[in-house]
Amino acid sequence: MSGRPLDVLEAALEDVVTVTLKDGTAYYGTLAGYDQHMNAVLEPSADAEDAVGDLDATAVEDTTIIRGDNVVTIQT
Amino acid sequence: MSGRPLDVLEAALEDVVTVTLKDGTAYYGTLAGYDQHMNAVLEPSADAEDAVGDLDATAVEDTTIIRGDNVVTIQT
Amino acid sequence: MSGRPLDVLEAALEDVVTVTLKDGTAYYGTLAGYDQHMNAVLEPSADAEDAVGDLDATAVEDTTIIRGDNVVTIQT
Amino acid sequence: MSGRPLDVLEAALEDVVTVTLKDGTAYYGTLAGYDQHMNAVLEPSADAEDAVGDLDATAVEDTTIIRGDNVVTIQT
Amino acid sequence: MSGRPLDVLEAALEDVVTVTLKDGTAYYGTLAGYDQHMNAVLEPSADAEDAVGDLDATAVEDTTIIRGDNVVTIQT
Amino acid sequence: MSGRPLDVLEAALEDVVTVTLKDGTAYYGTLAGYDQHMNAVLEPSADAEDAVGDLDATAVEDTTIIRGDNVVTIQT
Amino acid sequence: MSGRPLDVLEAALEDVVTVTLKDGTAYYGTLAGYDQHMNAVLEPSADAEDAVGDLDATAVEDTTIIRGDNVVTIQT
């Protein structure tokens, strides 16, 4: 149940995550990568049903790099 | 009664905390992890009655990473 | 009468302080800790009469970590 | 399918990317360069049909340096 | 007539200064301390007539730490 | 066609560039210098016809230092 | 005609400069000092006619430290 934030991201690789941004938008997709700034890479998920958290999140349609300083929350 | 901010977070691990964000929202959950940027990981709490502080806080429904630069206060 | 900002915080430990934030809110409580980023820990004060400065400040009701980048002023 | 954010940018060199900015605008063009801050250089693309992602993105008409701290997402 | 910004602050110690903040407010008081981030400590001034610059500045009533990232100008 | 952002700036020295800022304004002039923060120095251009990109950009009338953290794009 | 931003500031010492800030205000005065963050010190100018650039700039009336992160442009 425990873990530091980047460890939780590491464990979430290849899983579907929902990323909520400061502008109020949210994206979900398969977490393909991240770095220490919480920059993240989302890939389209094969299963759109996998979205977690925010019901209004948008599925990414292409490989999408999200710059970490826009991130509010990442739900795994 | 005393302690530096990160020591207080360390002591709050596995406890329910309420995190208030710059956008005015607030989340509560069990503190599962944190780092030196005040990035935090909240887990759903078994006991919804445990919320502290802001009565309008929302219980997290999934493991949720909160990026530290959004945080205003963390109540333990 | 003189002192660097962090020295003034060190001297204010266990005293009641009022912290004003960028969103216009203000909190007061006993200063239980701080760090070099001006992250601060406030504890509920036994004596609500101790508030300094902003008359509209809210007493903290729980141990509250305030992230330093929200702070405008700390009155001691 | 996996990769850290800067690795994904490296792999996208010479490809058309769409960069969405914090002010809500979006640009697309051929990714000619980037650095560790996600500063990016876009060149006009020979094939305007190559735009990915945001349908409202604007094609760059000159070599355009985008400062990384404005970037929300880069779609490849 | 010359000097680097922190040298000017050093020379202004024990003098009354007016600090204008990003939220449009301004405070004046005796400069009791500062650090390299332009965090500053103001003390109430014995002579309210000493205010410099902004006529709408408010005299500090307690020892007040001002976090540097809020500062727009310091008039000495 | 390729190059890292600062290499592109280096190559643009003595050329006319258009710098668009976060406040929506844009300036053009001859790029006389820059540094790693994308701080830039623009000089008035002898040929006002040289503006690139944004048609609403303003020609600088004096040597103008632009602080990098305001920059959105630089068109060369 | 060329120079890095801080070199241009160094060359402008003792000259009148106009500093435009993010809040839309502008100040002019004699540049008495600066540092690597573009913090600047302006002194009242003996010759108010020396203002450069923004016609709406205000002459500083006291020694004024301007914190660099507010600066948009400095015209020399």
Coordinates of N, CA, C and O in Angstrom, one line a residue, chain D residues 16-75:
Chain D
V16 N 6.6 14.7 -37.9 CA 5.7 15.8 -37.6 C 5.1 15.6 -36.2 O 4.6 14.5 -35.9
V17 N 5.1 16.6 -35.4 CA 4.5 16.5 -34.0 C 3.6 17.7 -33.9 O 3.7 18.7 -34.6
T18 N 2.7 17.6 -32.9 CA 1.8 18.7 -32.5 C 2.1 19.0 -31.1 O 2.0 18.2 -30.2
V19 N 2.3 20.3 -30.9 CA 2.7 20.8 -29.6 C 1.5 21.7 -29.1 O 1.2 22.7 -29.7
T20 N 0.9 21.4 -28.0 CA -0.1 22.2 -27.4 C 0.4 23.0 -26.2 O 1.2 22.5 -25.4
L21 N 0.1 24.3 -26.2 CA 0.7 25.2 -25.2 C -0.3 25.6 -24.1 O -1.5 25.4 -24.3
K22 N 0.2 26.2 -23.1 CA -0.7 26.5 -21.9 C -1.7 27.6 -22.3 O -2.7 27.7 -21.6
D23 N -1.4 28.4 -23.3 CA -2.4 29.4 -23.7 C -3.5 28.9 -24.6 O -4.3 29.6 -25.1
G24 N -3.5 27.6 -24.8 CA -4.5 26.9 -25.5 C -4.3 26.8 -27.0 O -5.0 26.2 -27.7
T25 N -3.2 27.4 -27.5 CA -2.8 27.3 -28.9 C -2.1 26.0 -29.1 O -1.6 25.4 -28.2
A26 N -2.0 25.6 -30.4 CA -1.3 24.4 -30.7 C -0.6 24.6 -32.1 O -1.1 25.3 -33.0
Y27 N 0.6 24.1 -32.2 CA 1.4 24.2 -33.4 C 1.8 22.8 -33.9 O 2.0 21.9 -33.1
Y28 N 1.9 22.6 -35.2 CA 2.5 21.4 -35.7 C 3.6 21.7 -36.7 O 3.5 22.8 -37.3
G29 N 4.5 20.8 -36.8 CA 5.6 20.9 -37.7 C 6.5 19.8 -37.5 O 6.3 18.9 -36.7
T30 N 7.6 19.8 -38.3 CA 8.6 18.7 -38.2 C 9.5 19.0 -37.0 O 10.0 20.2 -36.9
L31 N 9.7 18.1 -36.1 CA 10.5 18.3 -34.9 C 12.0 18.3 -35.4 O 12.5 17.2 -35.7
A32 N 12.6 19.4 -35.3 CA 14.0 19.5 -35.8 C 15.0 19.5 -34.6 O 16.2 19.3 -34.8
G33 N 14.5 19.7 -33.4 CA 15.4 19.6 -32.3 C 14.6 19.8 -31.0 O 13.5 20.2 -31.0
Y34 N 15.3 19.6 -29.9 CA 14.7 19.7 -28.5 C 15.8 19.7 -27.5 O 17.0 19.4 -27.9
D35 N 15.6 20.1 -26.3 CA 16.6 19.9 -25.2 C 15.9 19.4 -24.0 O 14.7 19.1 -24.0
Q36 N 16.7 19.3 -22.9 CA 16.1 18.7 -21.7 C 15.0 19.4 -21.0 O 14.3 18.9 -20.1
H37 N 14.8 20.7 -21.4 CA 13.7 21.5 -20.8 C 12.5 21.4 -21.6 O 11.5 22.0 -21.3
M38 N 12.5 20.5 -22.7 CA 11.4 20.4 -23.6 C 11.3 21.7 -24.5 O 10.2 21.8 -25.1
N39 N 12.3 22.5 -24.5 CA 12.4 23.5 -25.6 C 12.4 22.7 -26.9 O 13.1 21.6 -26.9
A40 N 11.7 23.2 -27.9 CA 11.6 22.4 -29.1 C 11.7 23.3 -30.3 O 11.4 24.5 -30.2
V41 N 12.2 22.8 -31.4 CA 12.3 23.5 -32.6 C 11.4 22.8 -33.7 O 11.6 21.6 -33.9
L42 N 10.5 23.5 -34.2 CA 9.6 23.0 -35.3 C 10.0 23.7 -36.6 O 10.2 24.9 -36.7
E43 N 9.9 22.9 -37.7 CA 10.1 23.4 -39.0 C 8.8 23.2 -39.8 O 8.1 22.2 -39.5
P44 N 8.6 24.0 -40.8 CA 7.4 23.8 -41.6 C 7.4 22.4 -42.2 O 8.5 21.9 -42.6
S45 N 6.3 21.7 -42.2 CA 6.3 20.4 -42.8 C 5.9 20.5 -44.3 O 5.0 21.3 -44.6
A46 N 6.5 19.6 -45.0 CA 6.2 19.6 -46.5 C 4.8 19.1 -46.7 O 4.1 19.5 -47.6
D47 N 4.3 18.3 -45.8 CA 3.0 17.7 -46.0 C 2.1 18.1 -44.8 O 2.1 17.5 -43.7
A48 N 1.2 19.1 -45.1 CA 0.3 19.6 -44.1 C -0.6 18.6 -43.6 O -1.3 18.7 -42.6
E49 N -0.7 17.5 -44.3 CA -1.6 16.4 -43.9 C -1.1 15.6 -42.8 O -1.8 14.8 -42.2
D50 N 0.1 15.9 -42.4 CA 0.8 15.1 -41.4 C 0.4 15.4 -39.9 O 0.8 14.8 -39.0
A51 N -0.4 16.5 -39.8 CA -0.7 16.9 -38.4 C -1.3 15.8 -37.6 O -2.1 15.0 -38.1
V52 N -0.9 15.7 -36.4 CA -1.5 14.6 -35.5 C -2.2 15.4 -34.4 O -1.9 16.5 -34.0
G53 N -3.2 14.7 -33.8 CA -3.8 15.2 -32.6 C -4.7 16.4 -32.9 O -5.6 16.3 -33.8
D54 N -4.6 17.5 -32.2 CA -5.4 18.6 -32.2 C -5.7 19.1 -33.6 O -4.9 19.6 -34.3
L55 N -7.0 19.1 -34.0 CA -7.4 19.5 -35.3 C -7.3 21.0 -35.5 O -7.2 21.5 -36.6
D56 N -7.2 21.7 -34.4 CA -7.1 23.2 -34.5 C -5.7 23.7 -34.5 O -5.4 24.9 -34.4
A57 N -4.7 22.8 -34.6 CA -3.3 23.2 -34.5 C -3.0 24.0 -35.8 O -3.5 23.8 -36.9
T58 N -2.0 24.9 -35.6 CA -1.6 25.8 -36.7 C -0.2 25.3 -37.2 O 0.7 24.9 -36.4
A59 N -0.1 25.2 -38.5 CA 1.2 24.8 -39.1 C 2.2 26.0 -38.9 O 1.9 27.1 -39.1
V60 N 3.4 25.6 -38.4 CA 4.4 26.7 -38.3 C 4.9 27.1 -39.7 O 5.0 26.3 -40.6
E61 N 5.1 28.4 -39.9 CA 5.5 28.9 -41.2 C 7.0 29.2 -41.3 O 7.5 29.4 -42.4
D62 N 7.6 29.2 -40.2 CA 9.1 29.5 -40.2 C 9.7 28.5 -39.1 O 8.9 27.9 -38.4
T63 N 11.0 28.5 -39.1 CA 11.6 27.7 -38.0 C 11.2 28.4 -36.7 O 11.4 29.6 -36.6
T64 N 10.6 27.6 -35.8 CA 10.0 28.2 -34.6 C 10.6 27.4 -33.4 O 10.4 26.2 -33.3
I65 N 11.2 28.2 -32.5 CA 11.6 27.7 -31.2 C 10.5 27.9 -30.2 O 9.9 29.0 -30.1
I66 N 10.1 26.8 -29.6 CA 9.0 26.9 -28.6 C 9.7 26.7 -27.2 O 10.4 25.7 -27.0
R67 N 9.5 27.6 -26.3 CA 10.1 27.5 -25.0 C 9.3 26.4 -24.2 O 8.1 26.5 -24.0
G68 N 10.1 25.5 -23.6 CA 9.5 24.3 -23.0 C 8.5 24.6 -21.9 O 7.5 23.9 -21.7
D69 N 8.7 25.7 -21.1 CA 7.8 25.9 -20.0 C 6.4 26.3 -20.4 O 5.5 26.4 -19.6
N70 N 6.1 26.5 -21.7 CA 4.8 26.7 -22.2 C 4.1 25.4 -22.7 O 2.9 25.5 -22.9
V71 N 4.8 24.4 -22.8 CA 4.3 23.1 -23.4 C 3.4 22.4 -22.4 O 3.7 22.2 -21.2
V72 N 2.2 22.0 -22.9 CA 1.4 21.1 -22.1 C 1.6 19.6 -22.6 O 1.9 18.7 -21.8
T73 N 1.4 19.4 -23.9 CA 1.6 18.1 -24.5 C 2.3 18.2 -25.8 O 2.2 19.2 -26.5
I74 N 3.0 17.1 -26.1 CA 3.6 16.9 -27.5 C 3.0 15.6 -28.0 O 3.3 14.6 -27.3
Q75 N 2.3 15.6 -29.1 CA 1.8 14.4 -29.7 C 2.7 14.0 -30.9 O 3.0 14.9 -31.7

